[in-house]
Structures are given as C-alpha cells and as structure tokens.
Amino acid sequence: MQTVDLLFCRACGGRADTLLVHRSELASFSQRLNQVWRYPFTRQGLLVVAGLGAVMAFVGFMTQVTLIVARLAPAAIGAGLFWGAFFSIMRASVRGENEVPIPEYSDILADWFLPALRGLLATSVVWLTLLLYLASAGGWDVFQYLDRLASDPMFYMTGRFHSIPGERLLGDPLAWLLGLAGLAYLPMALMMAVTSNSLLDTLNPLTAVRGMLRLGRDYVVALGTLFALGLVYLAVRVVSASLREIPFELIVSRWLAQVLECLVLFVMARVLGLLMYARGDALGYGAPSDYVTPVVPAEATPRTTLRVDSAPLAAPTPAEAAAPSPEARLQELSAAVQARDVPQALALYTALSFLPKATIPPAVHLFVGQASAAQGDNALAVRALESAADSAPDDPLAPRALVLLARVLGERMQEQTRAQDVYRYIVDRYPDTEASRFAQGRLPPTS
C-alpha cells in the first residue's frame, strides 16, 4: 500500500498542472516598493549598519589626521567597504533575500578592490562627465589647477584640494542637461556593474539604453524613487555634516553621521536590487526560468492523496533473489568511493543509473565525475557532474561540480557554447564564491 499526491482542478475535478507566471505579473515592481523604507530596520540590518558605520567613521577619521600619502590607504579601504556592502545588498535582493546581508571582505581583490573600482566607474558618468565639460567648455585649466595643487605645501599636510570653479556651470543649460542625463544613467550603470563581467561594460551606452528601454515604466519608477531618496539623503547630509563638525574627541558623533547616511544608501541599493529581482531577465541577468513563479504557493495548492494498492508481483527468480538490493549496492558504492576504488565505483555507479539523482550523495556524484573525466569517459563525467549539482544545488560541492562540468564541456568535448552557459549560470547562481570568480575569468569580456 502506498500514497500518491495529485494536483486537481476544483471546478472539473481533472488533473492540473502548476500555473507559472513572471514575477513582475505576480507582484509588480511598484508594489514591491511599498515597504522598501523598512528594509534596513531589522535586527541584522541595524547591526550591519552600525558595524559598517563604525569602521567607515574610523577610516574617515584616519583620512583627516595623517599626511596626504598616508591617507590613500584608508580612503581606498573606505571605498571598498562601502561599495562591497552596496553591491552585496543588490545581489542579495536579486536572490530574493529580505535581510541585509553581512558583507564578506575575505578576498582583497574580489571583495575590496573590484567593488570600489566598479563603483568608481559607475558613478563616473556623473562626476567625470561634468569635469570634462568644465575643462572643455567652461574655461577650467586642468593643468594649471594641478600645477598649483602640486606646488601647495598645505595640500600635502592637510589633503585639502583647491576649489573647482563649478559655479561656471550653474548658468549653462547644456551642463544641466548633461548632469540630469548622467543621473538618469547612473542607476543603470550600477545595475550593469553587478550584472556585467567586464568593467568596461558598465560604461557601454548602447547596452545601457537598450536595458532602459526594455525596463520601460519600471525604470522610470525606479528613477522617481531614487530621486525622492536622493532628497532625503541631501537632508541627512546636512545633519551629518553638522555632526562631523563636533571635535574629534566625540567620535560617536561621526559614527552616528555615518550610520544615518548608510541607512538611506542601503534603501537605494535595495530599490535597484528589487528592480533586478523583478525584471532582471530584461537585462540578460540569469536564465528566463529563474523569473517565473507558481501563481498558487505549493502549500496552498489543492491536492488529494490517493491510496494505491500495488498489483501482486510474481515471485522473484532465484537469480533475482540472490542479487543484492539497490540499498546494498548503494552502500557498496559509498564504500568504493571512500576506498578510492575507481573501477569498482564506476561500475557500481553505472549499474545504479536507474536510481533518482538525490538518492546518491553529491560527494559520490562528484567523485565519479572526476574519475570519469580523468579516464576520458566524458559522457559519464557530464552525467555525474550534472547530477552532483542538480541533486543538491545548495551544497558547497555544487559550484565545484559545475566548474568541472564546464571544463569537461569546453576543454575535452569542445562544446564552448554549453561551457559558457554553465559558467554564466555559476556567476548568477553562486555569486561571491571562488567558483564564480573562476567562471568570470573563463567568460569572454562581452558576456
């Protein structure tokens, strides 16, 4: 006697399939923004803000009490800290997480330097555009400015730059147009900094404009929301600037100023992350199947449980009765893997191919995949490595198995298209991992 779960239609009583719709149809981007301001106001969110604010306040303090050369290191650290946290929030939101993630800074290149560089390039569409226009049409002599700065001894002591004649642009309509265009481009540049493998793709105007057109109304909504948050941030900056004027002895005031600014900036990152969560497929981020979801949650799906009587089976033959059961052969397979007995493991794995993937542990799938690849059995290697990732996608072995799978496809079987598809999936599914960083290095710059 066994039970079988069946989905059924309440209207006709017939069997039903799960109805899938796009995320944006189930809940639009505008609807997802209703409570976005609450995002950092959770226990974990406030702890992250408090911790990051403390470190940022200390780093900011160090950039003001040391010589200009010694300030470069803390300034770079501060930029890496902030942009690492900002992009972590965007990626976590794309994955559907609702908590502020705890940023990791274990890898200097991937977690510090690259986020700072991506943030610098993304924001350059605003500040660099206006500086270039000021130099070309505003009469600002850049070389004279740099010469005066280099010959000023106080610059090396205080680190204070000379003022830039930005007031020349206030009455220039074209400068205002460039500034507004840069601000409209900035959200797309930040999203491209997350979705692109190449740094230069962040500044690709054709890709950016195409992405804006595909997002359509949702991008306009995001711009309006970020504009409102920008006004809030300006008000917070007025308060935080006053707090920073308090003498250095009261370092708590600097920490509080940094916390207030981080709260607003975290909400901005959440807005961009939600836009990518709802419409990321329009930007080519992830597979289209990642953006569909059941109309009715699984726990609310109408179903029935049927009791099925198994038909009487014929008596097994003596040979069948003497053969080991699948459970016994599975134990033998695990023992062969532990003993590193490759021929026995491959033979047993092939004999147990009728079992569901999840029945065999991911480590066994991975071992068989590695052994098969080493012996040149590419077909078995691909099957085993795919099974290792499919049977337990959240297991730490899954991204490792996918990297090996992509290498077998690309280097052994010369199927470059399939290999690049696997590498892209690794980058999208397992961001901020060693496997993702390896996959990024194997993808072409324009991927």
Coordinates of C-alpha atoms in Angstrom, one line a residue:
M1 CA 0.0 0.0 0.0
Q2 CA 1.4 3.5 -0.9
T3 CA 0.1 7.0 -1.3
V4 CA 0.3 9.3 -4.3
D5 CA -0.2 13.1 -4.3
L6 CA -2.2 14.5 -7.3
L7 CA -2.9 18.2 -8.2
F8 CA -6.5 18.6 -9.3
C9 CA -8.9 21.3 -10.5
R10 CA -11.7 22.1 -8.1
A11 CA -14.0 23.1 -10.9
C12 CA -13.9 20.0 -13.1
G13 CA -12.1 17.6 -10.8
G14 CA -9.5 16.8 -13.5
R15 CA -5.8 16.7 -13.1
A16 CA -4.0 20.1 -13.1
D17 CA -0.5 21.4 -13.8
T18 CA 1.2 24.1 -11.8
L19 CA 0.5 27.5 -13.4
L20 CA 3.6 29.7 -13.7
V21 CA 3.7 33.5 -14.2
H22 CA 6.5 36.0 -14.4
R23 CA 7.5 37.6 -11.1
S24 CA 6.5 41.1 -12.3
E25 CA 3.0 39.8 -13.0
L26 CA 2.6 38.2 -9.6
A27 CA 3.7 41.5 -7.9
S28 CA 4.8 44.5 -9.9
F29 CA 8.0 46.4 -9.1
S30 CA 5.9 49.3 -7.9
Q31 CA 4.1 47.0 -5.4
R32 CA 7.4 45.7 -4.1
L33 CA 8.5 49.2 -3.2
N34 CA 5.6 49.8 -0.8
Q35 CA 7.7 48.9 2.3
V36 CA 11.1 49.4 0.9
W37 CA 12.0 52.0 3.5
R38 CA 11.8 49.4 6.3
Y39 CA 14.5 47.3 4.7
P40 CA 17.5 48.2 6.9
F41 CA 15.3 48.5 10.1
T42 CA 15.7 44.9 11.2
R43 CA 17.9 43.4 13.9
Q44 CA 20.5 42.2 11.4
G45 CA 20.2 45.3 9.2
L46 CA 20.8 47.6 12.1
L47 CA 23.8 45.6 13.2
V48 CA 25.3 45.7 9.8
V49 CA 24.7 49.4 9.5
A50 CA 26.2 50.0 13.0
G51 CA 29.2 47.9 12.3
L52 CA 29.9 49.4 8.8
G53 CA 29.3 52.9 10.2
A54 CA 31.8 52.4 12.9
V55 CA 34.5 51.2 10.5
M56 CA 33.7 53.9 8.0
A57 CA 33.8 56.6 10.7
F58 CA 37.3 55.3 11.8
V59 CA 38.5 55.2 8.2
G60 CA 37.2 58.7 7.6
F61 CA 38.9 59.9 10.7
M62 CA 42.2 58.4 9.5
T63 CA 41.9 60.3 6.2
Q64 CA 41.9 63.6 8.1
V65 CA 44.6 63.2 10.7
T66 CA 47.5 61.8 8.6
L67 CA 49.6 63.1 5.7
I68 CA 48.2 63.0 2.2
V69 CA 50.3 60.0 1.2
A70 CA 49.2 58.0 4.3
R71 CA 45.6 58.9 3.6
L72 CA 45.4 57.0 0.3
A73 CA 45.2 53.6 2.0
P74 CA 42.3 54.4 4.4
A75 CA 40.5 56.2 1.6
A76 CA 40.7 53.1 -0.7
I77 CA 39.6 50.9 2.2
G78 CA 36.6 53.0 2.9
A79 CA 35.6 52.9 -0.8
G80 CA 35.9 49.2 -0.9
L81 CA 33.9 48.8 2.3
F82 CA 31.1 50.9 1.1
W83 CA 30.8 49.6 -2.4
G84 CA 31.2 46.0 -1.2
A85 CA 28.2 46.4 1.1
F86 CA 26.2 48.3 -1.6
F87 CA 26.6 45.6 -4.2
S88 CA 26.1 42.8 -1.7
I89 CA 22.7 44.3 -0.9
M90 CA 21.8 44.4 -4.6
R91 CA 22.9 40.8 -5.2
A92 CA 21.1 39.5 -2.1
S93 CA 17.9 41.3 -3.2
V94 CA 18.2 39.7 -6.7
R95 CA 18.4 36.3 -4.9
G96 CA 15.1 37.1 -3.2
E97 CA 16.6 37.6 0.3
N98 CA 14.8 40.1 2.5
E99 CA 17.6 40.6 5.1
V100 CA 20.5 43.0 4.8
P101 CA 23.4 40.6 4.0
I102 CA 26.6 40.6 6.1
P103 CA 29.2 41.6 3.6
E104 CA 32.3 39.5 3.3
Y105 CA 35.8 41.0 2.9
S106 CA 37.9 37.9 2.8
D107 CA 39.3 38.4 -0.7
I108 CA 41.2 41.7 -1.2
L109 CA 40.7 41.7 -5.0
A110 CA 37.1 40.5 -5.3
D111 CA 35.6 41.9 -2.1
W112 CA 37.5 45.2 -1.8
F113 CA 39.3 46.4 -4.9
L114 CA 36.9 45.3 -7.6
P115 CA 33.7 46.7 -5.9
A116 CA 35.5 50.0 -5.3
L117 CA 36.6 50.1 -9.0
R118 CA 33.1 49.2 -10.2
G119 CA 31.5 51.9 -8.1
L120 CA 34.0 54.5 -9.3
L121 CA 33.4 53.6 -12.9
A122 CA 29.6 53.6 -12.5
T123 CA 29.4 57.0 -10.8
S124 CA 31.9 58.5 -13.3
V125 CA 29.0 59.0 -15.7
V126 CA 28.0 61.9 -13.4
W127 CA 31.2 63.5 -12.0
L128 CA 33.6 62.7 -14.8
T129 CA 31.2 64.0 -17.5
L130 CA 30.8 67.3 -15.7
L131 CA 34.5 67.7 -15.1
L132 CA 35.3 67.0 -18.8
Y133 CA 32.7 69.5 -19.9
L134 CA 34.0 72.1 -17.4
A135 CA 37.5 71.6 -18.8
S136 CA 36.4 71.7 -22.5
A137 CA 33.7 74.4 -22.5
G138 CA 33.8 76.0 -19.1
G139 CA 37.3 77.5 -19.3
W140 CA 38.8 75.5 -16.5
D141 CA 42.6 75.0 -17.0
V142 CA 43.2 71.5 -15.6
F143 CA 47.0 71.6 -16.0
Q144 CA 47.2 75.0 -14.2
Y145 CA 45.0 73.6 -11.4
L146 CA 47.2 70.5 -11.0
D147 CA 50.3 72.6 -11.0
R148 CA 49.0 74.9 -8.3
L149 CA 47.9 71.9 -6.3
A150 CA 51.3 70.2 -6.6
S151 CA 53.2 73.3 -5.5
D152 CA 51.0 74.0 -2.5
P153 CA 52.7 72.6 0.7
M154 CA 49.5 72.7 2.6
F155 CA 47.9 70.2 0.3
Y156 CA 50.4 67.6 1.4
M157 CA 49.8 68.5 5.1
T158 CA 46.0 68.8 5.1
G159 CA 45.0 66.9 2.0
R160 CA 42.5 69.7 1.0
F161 CA 42.0 70.2 -2.7
H162 CA 41.6 73.7 -4.2
S163 CA 38.1 74.6 -5.1
I164 CA 36.9 73.7 -8.6
P165 CA 35.0 76.5 -10.4
G166 CA 31.8 74.5 -10.6
E167 CA 29.8 77.7 -10.4
R168 CA 30.6 78.3 -14.0
L169 CA 28.2 75.5 -14.9
L170 CA 25.2 76.8 -13.0
G171 CA 24.1 79.1 -15.8
D172 CA 24.9 76.7 -18.6
P173 CA 21.8 74.8 -19.9
L174 CA 23.9 72.2 -21.6
A175 CA 25.7 71.4 -18.3
W176 CA 22.4 70.9 -16.6
L177 CA 21.3 68.6 -19.4
L178 CA 24.5 66.6 -19.0
G179 CA 24.1 66.4 -15.3
L180 CA 20.5 65.2 -15.5
A181 CA 21.3 62.7 -18.2
G182 CA 24.2 61.3 -16.0
L183 CA 21.8 61.0 -13.0
A184 CA 19.3 59.1 -15.2
Y185 CA 22.1 56.8 -16.5
L186 CA 23.5 56.2 -13.0
P187 CA 21.0 53.5 -11.8
M188 CA 21.5 51.5 -15.0
A189 CA 25.3 51.9 -14.6
L190 CA 25.1 50.5 -11.1
M191 CA 23.0 47.5 -12.2
M192 CA 25.4 46.9 -15.1
A193 CA 28.3 46.9 -12.5
V194 CA 26.5 43.9 -10.9
T195 CA 25.4 42.0 -14.0
S196 CA 28.5 42.6 -16.2
N197 CA 31.6 40.5 -16.1
S198 CA 33.7 43.2 -17.8
L199 CA 34.4 46.5 -16.1
L200 CA 34.1 48.4 -19.4
D201 CA 30.6 47.1 -20.0
T202 CA 29.5 49.3 -17.1
L203 CA 30.1 52.3 -19.4
N204 CA 28.6 50.9 -22.6
P205 CA 25.9 53.4 -23.6
L206 CA 24.3 51.1 -26.1
T207 CA 23.8 48.3 -23.6
A208 CA 22.5 50.8 -21.0
V209 CA 20.0 52.5 -23.3
R210 CA 18.8 49.1 -24.5
G211 CA 18.3 48.0 -20.9
M212 CA 16.4 51.2 -20.0
L213 CA 14.0 50.7 -23.0
R214 CA 13.4 47.1 -22.0
L215 CA 12.6 48.0 -18.4
G216 CA 10.4 50.8 -19.6
R217 CA 8.0 52.1 -16.9
D218 CA 9.7 50.2 -14.1
Y219 CA 12.9 52.1 -14.8
V220 CA 11.0 55.4 -14.6
V221 CA 9.5 54.3 -11.3
A222 CA 13.0 53.4 -10.0
L223 CA 14.3 56.9 -11.1
G224 CA 11.4 58.6 -9.2
T225 CA 12.0 56.6 -6.1
L226 CA 15.8 57.2 -6.2
F227 CA 15.2 60.9 -6.7
A228 CA 13.0 61.0 -3.6
L229 CA 15.6 59.1 -1.7
G230 CA 18.2 61.5 -3.0
L231 CA 16.4 64.4 -1.5
V232 CA 16.2 62.5 1.8
Y233 CA 20.0 61.9 1.5
L234 CA 20.7 65.6 1.0
A235 CA 18.7 66.4 4.1
V236 CA 20.6 63.7 6.0
R237 CA 23.9 65.1 4.7
V238 CA 23.1 68.5 6.2
V239 CA 22.6 66.8 9.6
S240 CA 25.7 64.5 9.3
A241 CA 27.9 67.5 8.2
S242 CA 26.9 69.2 11.5
L243 CA 27.7 66.1 13.5
R244 CA 31.1 65.8 11.8
E245 CA 32.0 69.3 12.9
I246 CA 31.9 68.2 16.6
P247 CA 35.5 67.9 17.9
F248 CA 37.4 64.6 17.3
E249 CA 37.1 63.6 20.9
L250 CA 33.4 62.8 20.3
I251 CA 33.9 60.1 17.8
V252 CA 30.4 58.8 18.5
S253 CA 29.0 61.8 16.6
R254 CA 31.0 60.8 13.5
W255 CA 29.7 57.2 13.8
L256 CA 26.1 58.5 14.1
A257 CA 26.6 60.6 11.0
Q258 CA 27.9 57.6 9.0
V259 CA 25.0 55.4 10.2
L260 CA 22.4 57.9 9.1
E261 CA 23.9 58.1 5.6
C262 CA 24.2 54.3 5.3
L263 CA 20.5 53.8 6.2
V264 CA 19.5 55.9 3.1
L265 CA 22.1 54.4 0.8
F266 CA 21.1 50.9 1.8
V267 CA 17.5 51.6 0.8
M268 CA 18.8 52.9 -2.5
A269 CA 20.7 49.6 -3.1
R270 CA 17.5 47.7 -2.1
V271 CA 15.5 49.6 -4.8
L272 CA 17.9 48.6 -7.5
G273 CA 18.1 45.1 -6.2
L274 CA 14.3 44.7 -6.3
L275 CA 14.2 46.1 -9.9
M276 CA 16.7 43.4 -10.9
Y277 CA 14.7 40.8 -8.9
A278 CA 11.5 41.6 -10.8
R279 CA 12.9 42.4 -14.2
G280 CA 16.5 41.1 -14.3
D281 CA 15.7 38.9 -17.3
A282 CA 15.2 42.1 -19.4
L283 CA 18.9 42.9 -18.7
G284 CA 20.0 39.3 -19.6
Y285 CA 20.8 38.5 -15.9
G286 CA 20.2 34.9 -15.2
A287 CA 18.0 32.4 -17.1
P288 CA 14.4 33.3 -18.0
S289 CA 13.2 30.3 -16.0
D290 CA 14.6 32.0 -12.8
Y291 CA 11.9 34.7 -13.1
V292 CA 8.8 32.6 -13.2
T293 CA 7.0 31.5 -10.0
P294 CA 3.8 29.5 -9.2
V295 CA 0.6 31.5 -9.1
V296 CA -0.5 29.5 -6.1
P297 CA 2.1 28.6 -3.4
A298 CA 2.8 24.9 -3.1
E299 CA 1.4 24.7 0.4
A300 CA -1.9 26.2 -0.9
T301 CA -2.3 24.1 -4.0
P302 CA -5.4 22.0 -3.9
R303 CA -4.4 18.3 -3.9
T304 CA -5.6 15.0 -2.9
T305 CA -3.9 11.9 -1.6
L306 CA -4.9 8.5 -3.2
R307 CA -4.3 5.1 -1.7
V308 CA -3.0 2.8 -4.3
D309 CA -2.9 -0.9 -3.9
S310 CA 0.1 -2.4 -5.6
A311 CA -0.7 -5.2 -8.1
P312 CA 0.5 -8.6 -6.9
L313 CA 4.0 -9.3 -8.2
A314 CA 5.3 -12.5 -9.5
A315 CA 7.7 -14.4 -7.3
P316 CA 11.3 -13.5 -7.9
T317 CA 13.6 -16.0 -9.7
P318 CA 16.4 -17.5 -7.7
A319 CA 18.9 -15.2 -9.5
E320 CA 16.9 -12.2 -8.7
A321 CA 16.5 -13.2 -5.1
A322 CA 20.3 -13.7 -4.8
A323 CA 21.1 -10.3 -6.4
P324 CA 21.9 -7.5 -3.9
S325 CA 19.3 -4.9 -3.3
P326 CA 19.8 -1.3 -4.5
E327 CA 20.3 -0.2 -0.9
A328 CA 23.1 -2.7 -0.5
R329 CA 24.7 -1.7 -3.8
L330 CA 24.5 1.9 -2.8
Q331 CA 26.4 1.1 0.4
E332 CA 29.0 -0.7 -1.7
L333 CA 29.3 2.4 -4.0
S334 CA 29.9 4.6 -1.0
A335 CA 32.5 2.2 0.4
A336 CA 34.3 2.1 -3.0
V337 CA 34.4 5.9 -3.1
Q338 CA 35.8 6.1 0.4
A339 CA 38.4 3.5 -0.6
R340 CA 39.2 5.4 -3.8
D341 CA 38.5 2.3 -5.7
V342 CA 37.8 3.9 -9.1
P343 CA 37.0 0.8 -11.2
Q344 CA 34.5 -0.5 -8.6
A345 CA 33.0 2.9 -8.1
L346 CA 32.4 3.5 -11.8
A347 CA 30.9 0.0 -12.3
L348 CA 28.5 0.4 -9.4
Y349 CA 27.6 3.9 -10.4
T350 CA 26.7 2.8 -13.9
A351 CA 24.7 -0.1 -12.5
L352 CA 22.7 2.2 -10.3
S353 CA 21.8 4.7 -13.0
F354 CA 18.1 3.9 -12.6
L355 CA 18.1 5.5 -9.1
P356 CA 16.9 9.1 -8.6
K357 CA 19.8 11.6 -8.5
A358 CA 19.0 12.6 -4.9
T359 CA 19.4 9.0 -3.7
I360 CA 23.2 9.2 -4.3
P361 CA 25.2 11.7 -2.2
P362 CA 26.6 14.7 -4.1
A363 CA 30.1 13.7 -3.0
V364 CA 29.7 10.4 -4.8
H365 CA 28.5 12.1 -8.0
L366 CA 31.4 14.4 -7.8
F367 CA 34.0 11.6 -7.3
V368 CA 32.6 9.7 -10.2
G369 CA 32.6 12.8 -12.4
Q370 CA 36.2 13.5 -11.6
A371 CA 37.3 9.9 -12.1
S372 CA 35.4 9.6 -15.4
A373 CA 36.9 12.8 -16.7
A374 CA 40.4 11.5 -15.7
Q375 CA 39.8 8.3 -17.7
G376 CA 38.4 10.1 -20.7
D377 CA 34.7 8.9 -20.3
N378 CA 33.3 12.4 -20.9
A379 CA 29.7 11.3 -21.2
L380 CA 29.7 9.7 -17.8
A381 CA 31.6 12.7 -16.4
V382 CA 29.0 15.1 -17.7
R383 CA 26.1 13.0 -16.3
A384 CA 27.7 12.6 -12.9
L385 CA 28.7 16.2 -12.5
E386 CA 25.3 17.5 -13.6
S387 CA 23.7 15.1 -11.0
A388 CA 26.1 16.4 -8.3
A389 CA 24.8 20.0 -8.9
D390 CA 21.1 19.1 -9.6
S391 CA 20.7 16.8 -6.6
A392 CA 21.8 19.4 -4.0
P393 CA 22.2 22.9 -5.6
D394 CA 22.7 24.5 -2.2
D395 CA 25.5 22.1 -1.2
P396 CA 29.0 23.7 -1.2
L397 CA 30.1 20.9 -3.7
A398 CA 27.5 22.1 -6.3
P399 CA 29.5 25.1 -7.7
R400 CA 32.7 23.0 -7.7
A401 CA 30.9 20.3 -9.7
L402 CA 29.6 22.9 -12.2
V403 CA 33.1 24.3 -12.7
L404 CA 34.4 20.8 -13.5
L405 CA 31.4 20.2 -15.8
A406 CA 32.2 23.4 -17.7
R407 CA 35.8 22.4 -18.1
V408 CA 34.9 19.0 -19.4
L409 CA 32.5 20.5 -21.9
G410 CA 34.8 23.2 -23.1
E411 CA 38.3 21.6 -22.9
R412 CA 37.5 17.9 -23.5
M413 CA 34.4 17.9 -25.7
Q414 CA 35.0 21.3 -27.4
E415 CA 31.4 22.4 -26.7
Q416 CA 32.2 26.0 -26.0
T417 CA 28.6 27.3 -26.1
R418 CA 27.5 24.8 -23.4
A419 CA 30.5 25.5 -21.3
Q420 CA 29.9 29.3 -21.3
D421 CA 26.3 28.7 -20.4
V422 CA 27.4 26.7 -17.4
Y423 CA 30.0 29.4 -16.5
R424 CA 27.2 32.1 -16.7
Y425 CA 24.9 30.0 -14.5
I426 CA 27.7 29.7 -11.9
V427 CA 28.2 33.5 -11.9
D428 CA 24.4 34.1 -11.5
R429 CA 23.6 31.3 -9.1
Y430 CA 26.7 31.4 -6.8
P431 CA 28.0 35.0 -6.7
D432 CA 30.8 36.0 -4.4
T433 CA 32.3 32.5 -4.4
E434 CA 35.6 31.1 -5.7
A435 CA 33.7 29.2 -8.4
S436 CA 32.1 32.4 -9.5
R437 CA 35.4 34.3 -9.7
F438 CA 36.9 31.4 -11.7
A439 CA 33.9 31.3 -14.1
Q440 CA 34.2 35.1 -14.6
G441 CA 37.8 34.6 -15.7
R442 CA 36.7 32.0 -18.3
L443 CA 33.9 34.1 -19.8
P444 CA 34.6 36.4 -22.7
P445 CA 34.7 40.2 -21.8
T446 CA 31.4 40.8 -23.6
S447 CA 29.5 38.1 -21.8

